[in-house]
Short mmCIF file of C-alpha atoms and ligand atoms in Angstrom, two decimals:
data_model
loop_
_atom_site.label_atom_id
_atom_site.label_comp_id
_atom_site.label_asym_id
_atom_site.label_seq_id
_atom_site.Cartn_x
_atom_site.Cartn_y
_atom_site.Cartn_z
CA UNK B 44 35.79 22.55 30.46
CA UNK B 45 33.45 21.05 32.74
CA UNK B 46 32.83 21.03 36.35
CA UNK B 47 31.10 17.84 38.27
CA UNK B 48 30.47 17.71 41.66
CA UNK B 49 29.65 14.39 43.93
CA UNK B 50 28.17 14.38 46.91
CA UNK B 51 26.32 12.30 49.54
CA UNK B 52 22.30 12.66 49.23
CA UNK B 53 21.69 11.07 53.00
CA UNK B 54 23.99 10.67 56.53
CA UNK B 55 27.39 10.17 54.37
CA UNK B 56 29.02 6.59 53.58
CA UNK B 57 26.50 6.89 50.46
CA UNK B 58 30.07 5.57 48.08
CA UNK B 59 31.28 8.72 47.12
CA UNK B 60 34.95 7.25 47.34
CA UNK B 61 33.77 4.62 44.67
CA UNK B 62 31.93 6.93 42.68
CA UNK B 63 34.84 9.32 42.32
CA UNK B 64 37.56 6.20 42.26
CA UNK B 65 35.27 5.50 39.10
CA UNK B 66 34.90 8.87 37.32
CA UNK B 67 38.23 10.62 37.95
CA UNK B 68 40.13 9.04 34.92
CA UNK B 69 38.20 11.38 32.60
CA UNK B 70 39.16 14.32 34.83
CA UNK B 71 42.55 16.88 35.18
CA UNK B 72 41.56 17.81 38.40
CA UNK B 73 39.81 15.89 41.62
CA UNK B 74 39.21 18.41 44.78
CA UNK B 75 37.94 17.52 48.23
CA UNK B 76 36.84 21.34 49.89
CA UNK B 77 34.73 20.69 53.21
CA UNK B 78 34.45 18.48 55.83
CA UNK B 79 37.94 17.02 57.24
CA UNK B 80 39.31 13.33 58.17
CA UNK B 81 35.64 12.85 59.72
CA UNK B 82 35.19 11.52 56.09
CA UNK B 83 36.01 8.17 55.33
CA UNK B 84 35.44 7.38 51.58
CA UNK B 85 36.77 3.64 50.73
CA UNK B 86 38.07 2.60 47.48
CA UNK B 87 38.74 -0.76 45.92
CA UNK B 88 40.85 -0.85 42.54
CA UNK B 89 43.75 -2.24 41.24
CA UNK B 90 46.21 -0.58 43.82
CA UNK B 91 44.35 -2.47 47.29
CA UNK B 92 41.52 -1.24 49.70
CA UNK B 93 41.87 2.29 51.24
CA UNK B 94 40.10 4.13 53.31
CA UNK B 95 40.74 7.64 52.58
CA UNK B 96 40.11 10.65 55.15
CA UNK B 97 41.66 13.60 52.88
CA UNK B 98 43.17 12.85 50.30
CA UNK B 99 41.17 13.36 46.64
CA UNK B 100 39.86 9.99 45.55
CA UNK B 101 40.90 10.90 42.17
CA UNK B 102 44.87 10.16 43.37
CA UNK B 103 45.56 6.27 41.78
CA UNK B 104 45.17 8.29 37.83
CA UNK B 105 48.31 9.53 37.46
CA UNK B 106 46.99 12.20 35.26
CA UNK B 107 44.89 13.90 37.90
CA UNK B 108 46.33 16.72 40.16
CA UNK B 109 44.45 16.65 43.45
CA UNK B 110 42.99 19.83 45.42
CA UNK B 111 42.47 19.93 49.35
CA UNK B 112 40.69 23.15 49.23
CA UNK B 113 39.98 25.94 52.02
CA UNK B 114 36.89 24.79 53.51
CA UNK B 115 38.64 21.22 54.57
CA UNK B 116 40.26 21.24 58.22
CA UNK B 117 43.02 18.71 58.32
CA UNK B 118 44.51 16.96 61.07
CA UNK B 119 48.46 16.83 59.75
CA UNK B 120 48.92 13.75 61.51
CA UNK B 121 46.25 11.51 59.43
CA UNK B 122 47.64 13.58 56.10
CA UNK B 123 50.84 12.49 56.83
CA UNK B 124 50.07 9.12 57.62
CA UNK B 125 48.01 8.97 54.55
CA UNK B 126 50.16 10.16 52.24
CA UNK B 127 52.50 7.81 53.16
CA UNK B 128 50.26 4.49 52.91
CA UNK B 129 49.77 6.04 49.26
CA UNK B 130 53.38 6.64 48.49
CA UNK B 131 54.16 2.65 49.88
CA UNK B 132 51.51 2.25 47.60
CA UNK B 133 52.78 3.00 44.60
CA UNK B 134 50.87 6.15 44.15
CA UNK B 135 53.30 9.60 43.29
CA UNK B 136 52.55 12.77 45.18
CA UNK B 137 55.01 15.38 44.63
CA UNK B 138 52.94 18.15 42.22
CA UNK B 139 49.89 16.29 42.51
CA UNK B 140 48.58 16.68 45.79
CA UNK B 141 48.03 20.49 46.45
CA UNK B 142 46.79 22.23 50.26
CA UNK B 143 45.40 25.27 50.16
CA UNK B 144 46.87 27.46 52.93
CA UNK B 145 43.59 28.51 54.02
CA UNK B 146 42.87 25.58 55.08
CA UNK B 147 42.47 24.94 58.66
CA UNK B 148 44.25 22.93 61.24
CA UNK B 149 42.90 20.30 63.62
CA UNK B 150 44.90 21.07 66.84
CA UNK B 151 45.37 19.19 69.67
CA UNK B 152 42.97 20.80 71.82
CA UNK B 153 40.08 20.81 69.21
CA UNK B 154 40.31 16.84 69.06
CA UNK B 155 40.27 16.92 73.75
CA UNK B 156 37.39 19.41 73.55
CA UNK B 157 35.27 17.68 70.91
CA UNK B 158 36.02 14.23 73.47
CA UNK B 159 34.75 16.40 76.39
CA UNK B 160 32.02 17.89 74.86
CA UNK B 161 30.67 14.74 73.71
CA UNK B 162 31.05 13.60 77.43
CA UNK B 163 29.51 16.36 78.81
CA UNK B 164 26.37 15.79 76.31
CA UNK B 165 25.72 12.11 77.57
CA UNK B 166 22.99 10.73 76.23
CA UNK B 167 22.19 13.81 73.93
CA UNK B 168 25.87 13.89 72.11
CA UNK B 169 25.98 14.00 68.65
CA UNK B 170 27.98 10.80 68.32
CA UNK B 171 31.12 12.48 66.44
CA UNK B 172 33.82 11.07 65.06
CA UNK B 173 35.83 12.97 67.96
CA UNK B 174 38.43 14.19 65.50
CA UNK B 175 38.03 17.73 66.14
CA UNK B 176 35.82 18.94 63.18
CA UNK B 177 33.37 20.86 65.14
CA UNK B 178 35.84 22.43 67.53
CA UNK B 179 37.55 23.33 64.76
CA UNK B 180 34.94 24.77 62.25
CA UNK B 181 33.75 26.98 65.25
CA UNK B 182 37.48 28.37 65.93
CA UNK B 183 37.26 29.12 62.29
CA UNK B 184 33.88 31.12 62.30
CA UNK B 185 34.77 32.93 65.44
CA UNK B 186 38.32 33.99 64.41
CA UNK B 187 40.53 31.56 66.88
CA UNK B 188 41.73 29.14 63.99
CA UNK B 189 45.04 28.43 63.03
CA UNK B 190 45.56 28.44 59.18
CA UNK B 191 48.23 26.42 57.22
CA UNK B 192 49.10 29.66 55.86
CA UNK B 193 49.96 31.39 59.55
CA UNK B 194 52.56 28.35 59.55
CA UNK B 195 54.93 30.69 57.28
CA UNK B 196 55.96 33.30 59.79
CA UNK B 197 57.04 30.95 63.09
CA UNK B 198 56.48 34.12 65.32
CA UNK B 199 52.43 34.58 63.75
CA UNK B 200 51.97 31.16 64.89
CA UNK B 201 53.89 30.73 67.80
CA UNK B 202 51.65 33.99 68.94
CA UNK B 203 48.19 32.70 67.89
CA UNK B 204 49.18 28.92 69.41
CA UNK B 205 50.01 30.85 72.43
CA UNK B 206 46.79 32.49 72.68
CA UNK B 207 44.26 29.33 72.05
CA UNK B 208 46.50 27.27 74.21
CA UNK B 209 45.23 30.64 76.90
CA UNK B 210 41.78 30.18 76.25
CA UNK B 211 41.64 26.67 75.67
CA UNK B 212 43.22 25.60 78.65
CA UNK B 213 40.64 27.07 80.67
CA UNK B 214 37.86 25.40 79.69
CA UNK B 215 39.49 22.00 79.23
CA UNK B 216 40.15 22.86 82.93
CA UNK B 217 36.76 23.49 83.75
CA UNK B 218 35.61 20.19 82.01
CA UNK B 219 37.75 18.33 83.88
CA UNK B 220 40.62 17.70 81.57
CA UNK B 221 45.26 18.32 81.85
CA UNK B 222 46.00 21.56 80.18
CA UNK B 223 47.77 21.02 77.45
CA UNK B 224 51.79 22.81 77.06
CA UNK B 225 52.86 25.04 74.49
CA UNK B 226 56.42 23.51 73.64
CA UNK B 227 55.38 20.14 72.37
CA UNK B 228 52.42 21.29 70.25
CA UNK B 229 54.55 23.98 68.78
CA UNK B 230 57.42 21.42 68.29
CA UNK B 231 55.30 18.57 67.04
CA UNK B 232 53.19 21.06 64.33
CA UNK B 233 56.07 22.78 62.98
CA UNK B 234 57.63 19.82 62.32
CA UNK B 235 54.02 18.56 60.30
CA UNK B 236 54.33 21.92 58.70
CA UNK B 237 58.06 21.40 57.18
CA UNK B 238 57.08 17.75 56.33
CA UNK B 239 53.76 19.18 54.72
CA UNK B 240 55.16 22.22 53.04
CA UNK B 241 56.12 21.23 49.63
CA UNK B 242 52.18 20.73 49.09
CA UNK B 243 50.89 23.94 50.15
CA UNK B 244 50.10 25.94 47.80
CA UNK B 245 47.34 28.96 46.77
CA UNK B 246 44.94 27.19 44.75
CA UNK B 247 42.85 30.01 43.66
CA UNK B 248 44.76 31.10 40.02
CA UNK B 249 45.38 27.23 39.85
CA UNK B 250 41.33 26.89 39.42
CA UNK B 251 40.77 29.88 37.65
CA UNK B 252 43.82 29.14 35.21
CA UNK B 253 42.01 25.41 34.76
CA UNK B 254 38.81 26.79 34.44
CA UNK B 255 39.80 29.23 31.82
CA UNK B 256 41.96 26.33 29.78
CA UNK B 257 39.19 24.06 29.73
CA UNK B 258 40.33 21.43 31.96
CA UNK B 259 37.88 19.13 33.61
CA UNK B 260 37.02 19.33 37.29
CA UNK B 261 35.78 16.81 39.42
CA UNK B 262 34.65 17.98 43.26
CA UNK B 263 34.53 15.33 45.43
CA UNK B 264 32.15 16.39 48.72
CA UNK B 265 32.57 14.81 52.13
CA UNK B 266 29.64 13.62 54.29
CA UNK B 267 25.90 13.61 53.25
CA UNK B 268 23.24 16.22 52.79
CA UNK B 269 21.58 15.54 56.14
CA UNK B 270 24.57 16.47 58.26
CA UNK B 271 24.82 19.67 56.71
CA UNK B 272 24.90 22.76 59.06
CA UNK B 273 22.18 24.56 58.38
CA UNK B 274 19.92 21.69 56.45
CA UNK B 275 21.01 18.53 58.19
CA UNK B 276 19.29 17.14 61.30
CA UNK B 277 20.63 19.66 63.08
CA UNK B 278 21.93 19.31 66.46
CA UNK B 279 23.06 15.96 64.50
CA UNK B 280 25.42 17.18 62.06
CA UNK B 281 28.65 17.90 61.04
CA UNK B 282 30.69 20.79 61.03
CA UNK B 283 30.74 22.21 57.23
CA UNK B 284 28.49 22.42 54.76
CA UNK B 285 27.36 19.41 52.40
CA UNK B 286 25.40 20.55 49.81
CA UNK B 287 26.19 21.89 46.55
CA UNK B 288 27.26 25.25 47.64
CA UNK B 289 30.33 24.18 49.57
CA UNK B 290 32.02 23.73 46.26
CA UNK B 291 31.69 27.63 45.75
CA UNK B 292 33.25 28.82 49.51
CA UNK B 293 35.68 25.82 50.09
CA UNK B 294 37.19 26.08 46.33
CA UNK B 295 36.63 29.18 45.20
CA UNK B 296 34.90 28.71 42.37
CA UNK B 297 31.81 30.55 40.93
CA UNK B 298 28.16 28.50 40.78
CA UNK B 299 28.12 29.47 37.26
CA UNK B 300 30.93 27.63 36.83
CA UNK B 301 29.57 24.00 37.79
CA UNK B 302 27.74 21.93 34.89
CA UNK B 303 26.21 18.88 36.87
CA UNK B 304 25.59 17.80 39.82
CA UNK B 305 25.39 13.79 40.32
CA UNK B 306 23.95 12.58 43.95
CA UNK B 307 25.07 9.94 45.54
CA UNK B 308 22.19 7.76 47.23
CA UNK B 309 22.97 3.90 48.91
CA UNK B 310 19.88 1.64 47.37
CA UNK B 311 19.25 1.83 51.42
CA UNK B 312 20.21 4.06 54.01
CA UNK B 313 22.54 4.35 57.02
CA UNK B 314 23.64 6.31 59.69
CA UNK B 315 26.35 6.45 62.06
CA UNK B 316 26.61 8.51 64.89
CA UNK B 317 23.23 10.10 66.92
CA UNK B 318 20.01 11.49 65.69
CA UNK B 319 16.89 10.70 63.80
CA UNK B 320 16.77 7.79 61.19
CA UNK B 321 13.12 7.69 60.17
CA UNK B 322 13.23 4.57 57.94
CA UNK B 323 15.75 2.70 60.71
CA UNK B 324 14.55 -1.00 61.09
CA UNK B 325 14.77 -2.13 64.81
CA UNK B 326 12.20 -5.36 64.55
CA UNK B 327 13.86 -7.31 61.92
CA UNK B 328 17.06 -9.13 63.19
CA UNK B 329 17.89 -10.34 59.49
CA UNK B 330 17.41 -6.63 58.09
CA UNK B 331 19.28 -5.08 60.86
CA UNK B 332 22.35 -7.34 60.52
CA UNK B 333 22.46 -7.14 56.16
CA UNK B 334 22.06 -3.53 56.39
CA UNK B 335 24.26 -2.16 59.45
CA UNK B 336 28.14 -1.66 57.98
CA UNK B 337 31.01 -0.85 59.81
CA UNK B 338 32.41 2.73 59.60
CA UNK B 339 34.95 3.71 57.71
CA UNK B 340 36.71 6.26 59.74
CA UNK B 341 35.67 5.48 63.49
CA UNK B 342 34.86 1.48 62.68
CA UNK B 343 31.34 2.26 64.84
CA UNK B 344 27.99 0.43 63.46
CA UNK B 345 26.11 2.53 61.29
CA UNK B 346 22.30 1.94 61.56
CA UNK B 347 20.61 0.67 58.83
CA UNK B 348 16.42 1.54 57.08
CA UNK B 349 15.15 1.07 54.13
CA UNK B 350 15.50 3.86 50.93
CA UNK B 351 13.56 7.38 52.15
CA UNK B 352 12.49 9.08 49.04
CA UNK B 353 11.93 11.94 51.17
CA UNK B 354 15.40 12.25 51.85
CA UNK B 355 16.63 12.05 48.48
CA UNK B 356 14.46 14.19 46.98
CA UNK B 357 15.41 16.98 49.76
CA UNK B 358 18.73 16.68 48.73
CA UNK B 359 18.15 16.54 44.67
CA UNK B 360 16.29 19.92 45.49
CA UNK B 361 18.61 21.20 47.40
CA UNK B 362 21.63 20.79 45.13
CA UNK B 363 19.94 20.80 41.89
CA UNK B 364 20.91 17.34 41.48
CA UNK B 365 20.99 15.86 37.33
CA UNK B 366 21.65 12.46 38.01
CA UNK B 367 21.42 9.72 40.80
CA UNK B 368 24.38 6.96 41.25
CA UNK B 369 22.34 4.60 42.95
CA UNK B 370 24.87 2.41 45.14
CA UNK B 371 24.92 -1.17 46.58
CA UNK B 372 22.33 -2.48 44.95
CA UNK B 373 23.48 -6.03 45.49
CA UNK B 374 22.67 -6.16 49.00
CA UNK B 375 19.04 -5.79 48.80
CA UNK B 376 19.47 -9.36 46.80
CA UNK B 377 18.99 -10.61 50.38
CA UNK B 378 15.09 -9.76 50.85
CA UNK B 379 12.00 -11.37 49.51
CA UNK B 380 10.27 -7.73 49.58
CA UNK B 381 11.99 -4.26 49.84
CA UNK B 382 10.57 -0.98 51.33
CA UNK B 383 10.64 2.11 50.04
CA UNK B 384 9.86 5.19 52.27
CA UNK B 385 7.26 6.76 49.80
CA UNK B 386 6.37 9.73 52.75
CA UNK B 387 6.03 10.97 56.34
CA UNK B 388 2.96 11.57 58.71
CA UNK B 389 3.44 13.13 61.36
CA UNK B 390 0.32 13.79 64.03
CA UNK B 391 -1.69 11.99 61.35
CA UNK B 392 -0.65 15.01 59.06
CA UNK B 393 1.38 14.65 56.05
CA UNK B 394 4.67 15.92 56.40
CA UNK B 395 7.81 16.81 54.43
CA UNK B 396 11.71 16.69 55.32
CA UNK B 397 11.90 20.50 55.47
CA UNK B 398 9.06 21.03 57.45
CA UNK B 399 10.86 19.10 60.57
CA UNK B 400 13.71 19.80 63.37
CA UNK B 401 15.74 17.04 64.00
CA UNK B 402 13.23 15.89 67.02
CA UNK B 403 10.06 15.81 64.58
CA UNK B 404 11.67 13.79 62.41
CA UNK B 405 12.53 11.56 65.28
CA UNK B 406 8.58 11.06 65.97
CA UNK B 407 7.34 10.84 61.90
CA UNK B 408 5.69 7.64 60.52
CA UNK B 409 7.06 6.53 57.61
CA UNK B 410 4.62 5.32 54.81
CA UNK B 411 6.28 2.71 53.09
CA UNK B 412 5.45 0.74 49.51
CA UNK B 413 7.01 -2.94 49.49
CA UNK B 414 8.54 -3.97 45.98
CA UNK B 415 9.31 -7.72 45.35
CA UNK B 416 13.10 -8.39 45.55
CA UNK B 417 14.71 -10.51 42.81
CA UNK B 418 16.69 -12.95 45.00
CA UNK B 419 19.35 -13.77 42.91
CA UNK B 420 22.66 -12.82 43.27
CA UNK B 421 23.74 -9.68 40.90
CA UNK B 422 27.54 -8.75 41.24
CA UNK B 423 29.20 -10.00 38.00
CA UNK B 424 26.21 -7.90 35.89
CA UNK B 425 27.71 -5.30 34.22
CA UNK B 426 24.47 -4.21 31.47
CA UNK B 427 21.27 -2.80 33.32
CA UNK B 428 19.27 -5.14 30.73
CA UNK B 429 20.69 -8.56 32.67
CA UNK B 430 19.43 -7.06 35.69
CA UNK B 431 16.14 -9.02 36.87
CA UNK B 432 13.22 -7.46 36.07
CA UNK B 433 12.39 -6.64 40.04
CA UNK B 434 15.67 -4.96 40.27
CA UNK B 435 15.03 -2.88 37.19
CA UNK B 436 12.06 -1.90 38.73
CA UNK B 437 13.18 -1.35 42.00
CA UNK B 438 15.66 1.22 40.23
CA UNK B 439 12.78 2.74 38.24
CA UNK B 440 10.37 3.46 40.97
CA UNK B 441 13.20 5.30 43.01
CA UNK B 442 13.43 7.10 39.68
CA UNK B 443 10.33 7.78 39.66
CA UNK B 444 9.59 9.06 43.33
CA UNK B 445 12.58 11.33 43.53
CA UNK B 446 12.01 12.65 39.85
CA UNK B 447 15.76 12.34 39.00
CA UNK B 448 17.17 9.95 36.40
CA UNK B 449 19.55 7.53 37.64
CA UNK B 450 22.58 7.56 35.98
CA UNK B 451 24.84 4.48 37.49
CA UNK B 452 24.00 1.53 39.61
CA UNK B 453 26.61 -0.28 41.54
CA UNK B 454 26.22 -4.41 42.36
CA UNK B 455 29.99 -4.61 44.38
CA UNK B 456 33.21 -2.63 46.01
CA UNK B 457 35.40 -2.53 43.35
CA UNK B 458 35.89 -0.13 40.99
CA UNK B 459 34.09 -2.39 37.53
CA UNK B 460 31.17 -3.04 39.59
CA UNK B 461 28.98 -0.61 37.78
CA UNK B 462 26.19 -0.73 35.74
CA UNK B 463 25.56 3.09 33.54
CA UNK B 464 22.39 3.36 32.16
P1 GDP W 57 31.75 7.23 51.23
O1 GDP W 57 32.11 7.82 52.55
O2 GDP W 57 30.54 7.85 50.63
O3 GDP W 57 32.90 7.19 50.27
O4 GDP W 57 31.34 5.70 51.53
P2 GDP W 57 32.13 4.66 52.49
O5 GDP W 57 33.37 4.25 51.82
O6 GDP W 57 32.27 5.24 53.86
O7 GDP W 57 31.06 3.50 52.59
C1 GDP W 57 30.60 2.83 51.48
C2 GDP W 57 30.90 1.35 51.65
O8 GDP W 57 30.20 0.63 50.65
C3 GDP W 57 32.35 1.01 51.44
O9 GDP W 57 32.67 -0.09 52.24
C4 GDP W 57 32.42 0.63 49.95
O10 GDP W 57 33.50 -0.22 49.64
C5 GDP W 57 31.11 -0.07 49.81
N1 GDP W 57 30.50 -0.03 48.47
C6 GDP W 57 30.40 0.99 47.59
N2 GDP W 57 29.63 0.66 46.54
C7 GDP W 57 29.22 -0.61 46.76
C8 GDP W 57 28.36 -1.51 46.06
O11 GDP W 57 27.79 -1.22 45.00
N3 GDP W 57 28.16 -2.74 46.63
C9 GDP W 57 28.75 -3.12 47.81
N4 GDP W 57 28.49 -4.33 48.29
N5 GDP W 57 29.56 -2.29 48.49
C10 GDP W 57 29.78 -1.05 47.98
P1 IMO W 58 31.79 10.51 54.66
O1 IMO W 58 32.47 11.61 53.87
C1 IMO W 58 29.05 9.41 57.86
C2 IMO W 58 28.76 12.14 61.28
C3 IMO W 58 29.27 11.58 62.60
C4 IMO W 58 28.34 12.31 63.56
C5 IMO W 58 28.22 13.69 62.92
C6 IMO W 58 29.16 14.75 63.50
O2 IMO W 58 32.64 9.31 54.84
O3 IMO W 58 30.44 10.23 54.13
P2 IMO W 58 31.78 15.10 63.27
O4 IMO W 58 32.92 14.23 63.66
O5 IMO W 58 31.72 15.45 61.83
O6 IMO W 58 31.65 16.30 64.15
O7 IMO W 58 30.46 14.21 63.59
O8 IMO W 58 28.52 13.53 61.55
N1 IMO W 58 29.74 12.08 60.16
C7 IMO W 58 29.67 11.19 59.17
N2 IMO W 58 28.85 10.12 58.99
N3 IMO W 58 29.99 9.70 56.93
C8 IMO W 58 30.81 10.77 57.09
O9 IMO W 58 31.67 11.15 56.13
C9 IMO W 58 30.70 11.55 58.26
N4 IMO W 58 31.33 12.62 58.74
C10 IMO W 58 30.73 12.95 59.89
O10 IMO W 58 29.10 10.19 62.67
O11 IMO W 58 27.07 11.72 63.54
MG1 MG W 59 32.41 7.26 54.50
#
């Protein structure tokens, strides 16, 4: 038996969809478990280009059974639509695609009150992906959600729609928006609920049965360490919780249970969305257009800055992290010299990550070392030993700084672009 988890060491879109597109073959079981279709995790194999918002990245091996645990909110619309690209795809479902019925539901009203909360914010909104998530996580911790599982009894949820649809009405009112009308929500999510029913399923005495029979487990975390709740850059986060301990609350599995930990880290980093980017480049035209991207799930610009050691090794703490997959290597080939973040000052004090709020962090200088690039172009190199010598070193100095090995690097999209060490 063994139990990895993945996850996102900076602001998300690190290539945990690759990563897990890469690894799941070895694996019986592939489980997303926080976060919801704010996630966007692309993958490029044999079967196209997605870009997946819920469903496991582990679903093109036909021998892997994928979990959408507890801790993921779902809006049934994008599952549905999702499933179906898959299934036109190529890709079989049925018994391999499993929703936990604790998991919660995006509702109409959580997706028009993140929109007018955002709105309301102005200049100081968070920059969601306006899908609901944080709407939606707070119904859960304050007792208003609406659980896949209430779906069973008609009456439980007709009664608990009813009563959001009360409350929520009044202050979509108040922010200037239409109430919304109880028929056609309940009409239009029961009939998500019949399509989605064959999938829902407890999960728990799945895991523990898999856990006790020695099957493999691979958990596949949404997002990045510095949009976690609590430890992100917060007011600038997301809704769930990112770091290693989600797998325990939104699976239900045991920390003693997990074996390694491998961190997911971009050779650079982005952002989308607002808040503080310490390493962001704003006075280099050519930087700022090779490192900006496209998002995956809302299509905005994410920011782009050079590699913050800082951030990495917050996260590799954090998590207990065993082994870096150090993605995109290939487009640094662009630059003559590459930056690394080696460190903050702040108030011509040296500062860490954890020693900042979000507004701090906003205000640090970073120190930076400059590395020569190689200049050549990398993408068909599959053997770390044909990488140029600057890339190698490149790759050992962010070794060195965060003081985890790195275990992969990745020169291209597609599922054999990867070099293991
Ligand atoms: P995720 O949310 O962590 O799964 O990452 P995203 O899919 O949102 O963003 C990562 C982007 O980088 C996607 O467009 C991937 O196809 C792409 N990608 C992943 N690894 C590499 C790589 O090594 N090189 C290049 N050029 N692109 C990559
Ligand atoms: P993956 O799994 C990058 C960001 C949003 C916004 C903040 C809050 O693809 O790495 P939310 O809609 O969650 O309330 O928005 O979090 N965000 C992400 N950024 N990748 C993601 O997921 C993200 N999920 C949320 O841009 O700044
Ligand atoms: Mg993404």
């Amino acid at each position: 038996m063994s139990v990895r988890i993945v996850l996102g060491t900076q602001w998300g879109d690190e290539g945990k969809g690759k990563a897990i597109d890469t690894f799941a073959g070895d694996y019986d079981y592939v489980a997303r478990y926080n976060g919801g279709n704010n996630a966007g995790h692309t993958i490029v194999n044999e079967y196209g280009i997605f870009k997946i918002h819920l469903t496991p990245s582990g679903v093109f091996y036909p021998n892997v059974t994928c979990l959408v645990g507890g801790g993921v909110v779902m809006d049934p619309a994008v599952m549905l639509d999702e499933m179906k690209s898959l299934v036109d795809a190529g890709i079989v479902l049925k018994d391999r695609l499993l929703i936990s019925p604790r998991s919660h539901v995006i509702m109409p009203y959580h997706k028009v009150l993140d929109g007018l909360y955002e709105d309301a914010k102005g200049k100081g909104a968070t920059g969601t992906t306006r899908r609901g998530i944080g709407p939606t996580f707070a119904d859960k911790v304050s007792y208003n959600g609406i659980r896949w599982g209430d779906f069973a009894d008609s009456e439980i949820f007709a009664s608990r729609l009813k009563m959001q649809l009360t409350l929520k009405n009044k202050i979509i009112i108040a922010l200037g928006g239409s109430a919304l009308a109880f028929d056609a929500i309940y009409d239009e999510y029961m009939g998500y609920y019949e399509e989605l029913k064959p999938y829902i399923r407890e999960l728990f005495p799945i895991v523990h049965d898999g856990l006790k029979n020695g099957k493999n487990f691979l958990l596949e975390q949404a997002m990045g360490t510095c949009l976690d709740t609590d430890w992100g850059t917060y007011p600038f986060v997301t809704g769930s919780t990112t770091i290693a301990s989600a797998a325990t609350t939104g699976l239900g599995i045991p920390p003693q249970a997990i074996d390694e930990v491998v961190g997911i880290a971009k050779a650079y980093t982005t952002r989308v969305g607002g808040g503080p980017l310490p390493t962001e480049i704003f006075d280099d035209e050519f930087a700022i257009e090779t490192l900006s991207e496209v998002a995956a799930t809302t299509g905005r610009i994410r920011r782009g800055g050079w590699f913050d050691v800082e951030v990495v090794r917050f996260a590799s703490m954090i998590s207990g992290i065993n082994q870096i997959f150090l993605t995109k290597l290939d487009i640094l080939s662009a630059f003559d010299e590459i930056k690394i973040c080696t460190g903050y000052e702040l108030d011509g004090k040296s500062v860490h990550y954890y020693d900042l709020d979000s507004y701090q962090l906003g205000r640090v200088t970073p120190i930076y070392e400059t590395l020569p690039g190689w200049r050549v172009d990398i993408r068909d190199i599959r053997e770390y030993a044909d990488l140029p010598p600057e890339a190698q070193a490149y790759v050992e100095r962010v070794e060195e700084l965060v003081g985890v090995k790195v275990g992969w690097v990745t020169n291209g999209p597609e599922r054999e672009a990867i070099i293991p060490r």
